[in-house]
Coordinates of C-alpha atoms and ligand atoms in Angstrom, one line a residue:
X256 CA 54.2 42.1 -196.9
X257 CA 57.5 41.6 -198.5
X258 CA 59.6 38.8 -200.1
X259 CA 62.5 37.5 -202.3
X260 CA 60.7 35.0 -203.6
X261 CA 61.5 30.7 -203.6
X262 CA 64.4 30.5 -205.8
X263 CA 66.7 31.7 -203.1
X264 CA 65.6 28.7 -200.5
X265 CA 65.2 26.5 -202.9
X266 CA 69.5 27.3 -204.0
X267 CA 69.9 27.7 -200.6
X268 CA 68.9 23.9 -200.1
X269 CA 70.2 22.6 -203.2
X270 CA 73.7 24.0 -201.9
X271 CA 73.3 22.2 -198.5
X272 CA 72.4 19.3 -199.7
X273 CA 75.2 19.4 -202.2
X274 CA 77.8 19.7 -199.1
X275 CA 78.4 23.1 -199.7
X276 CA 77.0 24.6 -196.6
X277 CA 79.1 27.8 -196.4
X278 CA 77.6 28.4 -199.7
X279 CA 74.3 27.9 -198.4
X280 CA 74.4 30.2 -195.2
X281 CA 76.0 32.6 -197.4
X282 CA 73.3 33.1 -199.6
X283 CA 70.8 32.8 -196.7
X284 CA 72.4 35.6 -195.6
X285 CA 71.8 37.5 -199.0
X286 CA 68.3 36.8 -198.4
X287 CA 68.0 38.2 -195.0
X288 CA 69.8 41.0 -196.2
X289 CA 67.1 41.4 -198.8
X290 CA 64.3 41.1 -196.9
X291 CA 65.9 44.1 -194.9
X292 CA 66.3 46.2 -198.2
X293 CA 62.6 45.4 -199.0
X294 CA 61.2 46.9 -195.3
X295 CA 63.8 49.7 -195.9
X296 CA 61.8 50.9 -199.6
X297 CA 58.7 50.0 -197.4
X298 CA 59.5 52.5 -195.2
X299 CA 59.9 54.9 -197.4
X300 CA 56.5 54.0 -199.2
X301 CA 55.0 54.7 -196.1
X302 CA 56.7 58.3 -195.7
X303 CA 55.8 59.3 -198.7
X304 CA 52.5 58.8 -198.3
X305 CA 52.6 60.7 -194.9
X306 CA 54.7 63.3 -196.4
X307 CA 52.2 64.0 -199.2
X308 CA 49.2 64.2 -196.8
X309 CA 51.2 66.2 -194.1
X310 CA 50.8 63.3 -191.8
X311 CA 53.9 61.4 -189.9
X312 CA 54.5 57.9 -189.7
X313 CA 54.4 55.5 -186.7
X314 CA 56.6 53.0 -186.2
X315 CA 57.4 49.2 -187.9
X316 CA 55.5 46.7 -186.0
X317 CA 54.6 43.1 -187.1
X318 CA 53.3 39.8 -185.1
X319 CA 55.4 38.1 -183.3
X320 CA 57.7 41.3 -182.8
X321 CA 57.1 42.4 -179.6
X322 CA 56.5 40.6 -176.5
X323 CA 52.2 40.5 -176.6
X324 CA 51.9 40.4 -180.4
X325 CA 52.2 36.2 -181.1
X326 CA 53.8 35.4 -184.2
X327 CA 50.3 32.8 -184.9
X328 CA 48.5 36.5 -185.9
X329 CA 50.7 36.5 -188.7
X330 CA 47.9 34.2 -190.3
X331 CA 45.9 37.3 -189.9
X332 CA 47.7 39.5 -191.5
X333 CA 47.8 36.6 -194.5
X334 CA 44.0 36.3 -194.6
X335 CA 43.5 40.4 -194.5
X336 CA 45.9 40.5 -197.5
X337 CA 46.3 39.0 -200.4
X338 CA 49.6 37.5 -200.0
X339 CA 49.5 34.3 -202.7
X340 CA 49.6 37.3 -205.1
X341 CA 53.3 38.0 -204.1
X342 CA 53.9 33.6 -203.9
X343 CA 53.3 34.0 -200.0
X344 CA 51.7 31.6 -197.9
X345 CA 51.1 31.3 -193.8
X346 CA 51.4 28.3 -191.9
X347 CA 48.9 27.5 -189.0
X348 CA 51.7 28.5 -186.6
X349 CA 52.3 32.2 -188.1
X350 CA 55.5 31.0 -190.1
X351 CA 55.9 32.6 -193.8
X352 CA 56.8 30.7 -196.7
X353 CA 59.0 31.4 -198.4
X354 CA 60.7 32.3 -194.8
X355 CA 62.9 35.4 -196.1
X356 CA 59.5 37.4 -196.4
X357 CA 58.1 39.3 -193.7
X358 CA 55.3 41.3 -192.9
X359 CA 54.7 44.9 -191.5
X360 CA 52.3 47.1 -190.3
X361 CA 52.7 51.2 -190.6
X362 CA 50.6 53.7 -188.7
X363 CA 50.1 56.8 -190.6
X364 CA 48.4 59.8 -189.8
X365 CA 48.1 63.7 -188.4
X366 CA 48.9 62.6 -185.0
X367 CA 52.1 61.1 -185.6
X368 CA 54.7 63.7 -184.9
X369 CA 57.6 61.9 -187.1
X370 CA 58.3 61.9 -190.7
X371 CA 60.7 58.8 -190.4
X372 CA 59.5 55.2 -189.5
X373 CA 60.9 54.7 -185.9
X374 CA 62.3 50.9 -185.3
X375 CA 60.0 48.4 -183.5
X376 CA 63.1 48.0 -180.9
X377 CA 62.4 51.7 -179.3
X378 CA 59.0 50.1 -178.1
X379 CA 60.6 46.2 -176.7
X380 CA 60.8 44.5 -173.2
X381 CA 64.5 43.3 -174.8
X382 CA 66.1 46.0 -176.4
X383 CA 68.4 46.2 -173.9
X384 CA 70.2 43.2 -174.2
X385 CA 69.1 41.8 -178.1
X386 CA 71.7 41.7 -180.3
X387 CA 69.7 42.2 -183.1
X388 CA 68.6 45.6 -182.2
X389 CA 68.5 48.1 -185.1
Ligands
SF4_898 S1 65.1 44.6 -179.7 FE1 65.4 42.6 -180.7 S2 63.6 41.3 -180.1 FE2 63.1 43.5 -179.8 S3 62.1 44.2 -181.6 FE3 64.3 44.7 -181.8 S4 65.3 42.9 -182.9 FE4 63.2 42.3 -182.1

């Protein structure tokens, strides 16, 4: 589990509701953009790990990712961690608060033939048309 934390929402909000809402979505943005950062250095946990055992990595997966995995399981995921230490909470519904965190989930082992963490995209029903692909 990753996150930036509440103070960028809570500026985010602060900004809207001041009327500056270009100022809002552009630090919204900064906090998507972190999030991403954070899976990156995730990643890389996760290598080294594999790398240090010989193993290989699978690739990133989360709820509510891929068409079969609901988003609700992210309450799962909550309960299995401990994600209050990090100021993390789970709604009923599988939404994180704050909302620029997210989870992920990392296979790692001898089986796995890469050393890299392959994008969840590779494996989903939408890939070719999402525009979020990465
Ligand atoms: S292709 Fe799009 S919907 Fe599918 S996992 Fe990637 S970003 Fe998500």
């Amino acid at each position: 589990m990753v996150t930036v934390g509440p103070r960028l929402e809570a500026e985010s909000r602060r900004l809207q509701t001041a009327g500056k809402a270009l100022d809002a979505y552009m630090l919204d943005s900064a906090g998507v953009f972190g999030v991403g950062l954070l899976l990156q250095k995730s990643h890389r946990i996760a290598e080294e790990e594999a790398a240090e055992r010989g193993w290989g990595v699978g690739a990133e997966l989360a709820p509510g990712q891929l068409s079969g995995w609901s988003i609700a399981e992210q309450l799962l995921v909550g309960q299995l961690l401990d994600v209050a230490a990090i100021g993390v909470s789970v709604t009923e519904s599988g939404i994180l608060i704050p909302q620029k965190s997210a989870s992920l989930m990392v296979g790692i082992g001898p089986e796995y033939e890469s050393s890299e963490v392959r994008s969840p995209c590779e494996y989903c029903d939408v890939s070719d048309t999402c525009r979020f692909r990465h």
